[in-house]
mmCIF file of C-alpha atoms in Angstrom:
data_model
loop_
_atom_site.group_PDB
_atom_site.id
_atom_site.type_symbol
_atom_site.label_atom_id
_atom_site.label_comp_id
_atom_site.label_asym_id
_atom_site.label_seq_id
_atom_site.Cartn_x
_atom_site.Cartn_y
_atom_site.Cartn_z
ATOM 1 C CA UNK A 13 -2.511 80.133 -36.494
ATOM 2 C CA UNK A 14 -0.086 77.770 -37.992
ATOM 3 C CA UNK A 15 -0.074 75.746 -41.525
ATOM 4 C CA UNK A 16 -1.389 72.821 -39.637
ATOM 5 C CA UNK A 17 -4.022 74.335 -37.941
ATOM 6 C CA UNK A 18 -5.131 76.504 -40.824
ATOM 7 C CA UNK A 19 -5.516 72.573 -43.034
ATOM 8 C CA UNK A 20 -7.070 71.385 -40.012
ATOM 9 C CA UNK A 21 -9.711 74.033 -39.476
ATOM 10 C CA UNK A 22 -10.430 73.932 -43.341
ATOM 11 C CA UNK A 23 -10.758 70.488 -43.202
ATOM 12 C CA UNK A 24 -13.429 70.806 -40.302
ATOM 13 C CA UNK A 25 -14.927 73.632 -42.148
ATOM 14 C CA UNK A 26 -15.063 71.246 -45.400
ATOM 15 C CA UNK A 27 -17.063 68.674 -43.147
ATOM 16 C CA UNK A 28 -19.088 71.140 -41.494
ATOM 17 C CA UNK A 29 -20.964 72.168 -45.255
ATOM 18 C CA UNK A 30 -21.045 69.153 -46.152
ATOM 19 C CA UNK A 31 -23.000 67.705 -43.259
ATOM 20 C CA UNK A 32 -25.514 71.063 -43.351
ATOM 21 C CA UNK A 33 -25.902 70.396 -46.975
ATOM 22 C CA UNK A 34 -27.192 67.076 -45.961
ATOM 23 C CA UNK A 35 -29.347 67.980 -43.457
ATOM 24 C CA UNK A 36 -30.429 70.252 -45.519
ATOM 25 C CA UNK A 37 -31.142 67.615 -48.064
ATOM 26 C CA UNK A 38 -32.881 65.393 -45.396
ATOM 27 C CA UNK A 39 -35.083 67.533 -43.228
ATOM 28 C CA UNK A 40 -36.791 68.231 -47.389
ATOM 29 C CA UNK A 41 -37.271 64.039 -47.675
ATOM 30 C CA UNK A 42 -38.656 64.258 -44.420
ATOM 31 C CA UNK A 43 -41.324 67.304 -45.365
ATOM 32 C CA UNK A 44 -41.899 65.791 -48.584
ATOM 33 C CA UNK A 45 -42.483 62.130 -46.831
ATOM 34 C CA UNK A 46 -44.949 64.155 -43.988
ATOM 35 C CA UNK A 47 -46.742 65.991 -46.777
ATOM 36 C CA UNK A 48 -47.023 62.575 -48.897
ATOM 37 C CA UNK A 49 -48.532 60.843 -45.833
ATOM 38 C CA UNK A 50 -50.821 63.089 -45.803
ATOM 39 C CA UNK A 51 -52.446 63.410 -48.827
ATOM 40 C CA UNK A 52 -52.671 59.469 -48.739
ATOM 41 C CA UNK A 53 -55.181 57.049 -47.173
ATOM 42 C CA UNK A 54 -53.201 54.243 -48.166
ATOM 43 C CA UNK A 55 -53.150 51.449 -45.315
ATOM 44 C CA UNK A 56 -49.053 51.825 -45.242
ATOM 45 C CA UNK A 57 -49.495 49.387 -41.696
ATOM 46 C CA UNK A 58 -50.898 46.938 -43.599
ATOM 47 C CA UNK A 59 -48.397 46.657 -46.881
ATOM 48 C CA UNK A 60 -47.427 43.262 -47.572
ATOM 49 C CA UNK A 61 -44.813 45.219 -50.198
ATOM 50 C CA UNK A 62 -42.559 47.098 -47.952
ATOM 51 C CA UNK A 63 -42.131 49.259 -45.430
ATOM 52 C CA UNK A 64 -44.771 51.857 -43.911
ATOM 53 C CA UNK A 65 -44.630 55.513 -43.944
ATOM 54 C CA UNK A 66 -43.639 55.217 -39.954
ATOM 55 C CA UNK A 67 -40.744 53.055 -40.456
ATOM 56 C CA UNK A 68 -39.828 55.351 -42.904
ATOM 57 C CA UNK A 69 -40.219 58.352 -41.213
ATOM 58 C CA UNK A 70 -38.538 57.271 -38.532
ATOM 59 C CA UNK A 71 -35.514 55.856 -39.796
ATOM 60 C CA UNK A 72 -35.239 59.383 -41.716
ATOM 61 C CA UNK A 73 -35.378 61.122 -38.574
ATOM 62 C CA UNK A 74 -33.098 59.073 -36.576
ATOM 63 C CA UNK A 75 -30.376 60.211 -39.704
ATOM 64 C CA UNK A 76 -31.247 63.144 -39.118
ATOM 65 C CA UNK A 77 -30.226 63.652 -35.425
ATOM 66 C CA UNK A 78 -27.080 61.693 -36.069
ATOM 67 C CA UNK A 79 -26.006 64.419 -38.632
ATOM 68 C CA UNK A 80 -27.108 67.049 -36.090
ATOM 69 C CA UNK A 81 -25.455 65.913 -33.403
ATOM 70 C CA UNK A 82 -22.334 65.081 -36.095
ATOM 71 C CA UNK A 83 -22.876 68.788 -37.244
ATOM 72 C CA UNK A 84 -22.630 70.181 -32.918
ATOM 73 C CA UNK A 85 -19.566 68.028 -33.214
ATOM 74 C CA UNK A 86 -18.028 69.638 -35.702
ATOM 75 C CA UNK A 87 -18.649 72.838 -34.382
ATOM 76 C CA UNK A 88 -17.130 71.840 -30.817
ATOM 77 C CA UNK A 89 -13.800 70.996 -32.652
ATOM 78 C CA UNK A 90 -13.261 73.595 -34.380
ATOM 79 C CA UNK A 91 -14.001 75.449 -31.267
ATOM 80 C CA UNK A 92 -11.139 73.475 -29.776
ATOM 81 C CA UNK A 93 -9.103 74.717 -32.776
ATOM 82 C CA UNK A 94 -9.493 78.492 -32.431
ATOM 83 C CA UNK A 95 -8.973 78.215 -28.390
ATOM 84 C CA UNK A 96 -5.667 76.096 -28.793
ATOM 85 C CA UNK A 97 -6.883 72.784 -27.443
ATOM 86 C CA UNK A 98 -7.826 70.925 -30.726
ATOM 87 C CA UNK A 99 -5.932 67.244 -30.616
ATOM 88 C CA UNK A 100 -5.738 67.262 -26.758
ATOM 89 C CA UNK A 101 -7.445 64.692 -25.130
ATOM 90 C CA UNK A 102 -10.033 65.787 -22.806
ATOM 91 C CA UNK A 103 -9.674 63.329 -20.230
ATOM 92 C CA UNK A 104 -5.399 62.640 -20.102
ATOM 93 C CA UNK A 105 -4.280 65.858 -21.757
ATOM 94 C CA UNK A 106 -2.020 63.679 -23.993
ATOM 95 C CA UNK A 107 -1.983 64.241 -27.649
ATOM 96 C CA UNK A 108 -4.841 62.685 -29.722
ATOM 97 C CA UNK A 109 -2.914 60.325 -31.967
ATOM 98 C CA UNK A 110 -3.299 61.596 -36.029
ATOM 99 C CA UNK A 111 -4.706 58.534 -37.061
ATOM 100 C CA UNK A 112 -7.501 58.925 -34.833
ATOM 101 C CA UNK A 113 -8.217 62.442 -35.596
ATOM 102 C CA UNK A 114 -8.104 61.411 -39.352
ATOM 103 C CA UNK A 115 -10.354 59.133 -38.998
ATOM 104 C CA UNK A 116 -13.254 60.936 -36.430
ATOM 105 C CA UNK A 117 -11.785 64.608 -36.514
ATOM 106 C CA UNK A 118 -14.118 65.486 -33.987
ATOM 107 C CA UNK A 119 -12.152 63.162 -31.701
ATOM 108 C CA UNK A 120 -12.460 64.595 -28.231
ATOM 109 C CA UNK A 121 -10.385 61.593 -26.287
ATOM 110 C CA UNK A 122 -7.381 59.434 -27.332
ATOM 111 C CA UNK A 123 -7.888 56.113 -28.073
ATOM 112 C CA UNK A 124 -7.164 54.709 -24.552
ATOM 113 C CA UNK A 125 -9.936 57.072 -22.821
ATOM 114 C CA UNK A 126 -12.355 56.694 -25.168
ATOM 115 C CA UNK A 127 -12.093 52.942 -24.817
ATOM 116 C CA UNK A 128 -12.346 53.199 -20.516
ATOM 117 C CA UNK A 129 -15.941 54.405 -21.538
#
């Protein structure tokens, strides 16, 4: 594996604890928010002071997923790395420009696929 590859695998790997760490981090808000529920009879549907437990709960959830599904990502490019195809665009073959890969590395399209969507 090349210098290139090698920074661009660590980089993924970088991301990759990062985003467990927070999901880590969020499915514990989201125990300690079911285990607060319960142990509550507040009227949370009712609160004229801010939002209920639901809202809550689901707005921590939907987080959630997106760091899931941002964590499968991760894990899909850097299985693109160690097979050779990392920066390839799925749909054209043509290189994935850097600037796009800098800024989603999970990129799996160039920019004019991904905008034919």
């Amino acid at each position: 594996m090349d210098t290139e590859h090698t920074a661009i695998r660590a980089d993924l790997l970088r991301r990759r604890a990062e985003t467990t760490a927070e999901i880590t981090a969020l499915e514990a808000d989201l125990r300690s928010l079911f285990e607060a529920s319960r142990s509550s009879n507040a009227d949370d549907e009712h609160d004229p002071e801010g939002s209920t437990i639901a809202f809550e709960r689901a707005q921590l959830s939907a987080v959630l997923d997106a760091a899931r599904r941002r964590l499968a990502e991760l894990d899909e490019a850097l299985n693109r790395v160690a097979a050779g195809g990392y920066g390839v665009c799925e749909r054209c073959s043509r290189p994935i420009p850097a600037e796009r890969l800098a800024a989603r590395p999970s990129a799996r399209t160039c920019v004019a696929c991904a905008s034919r969507r």
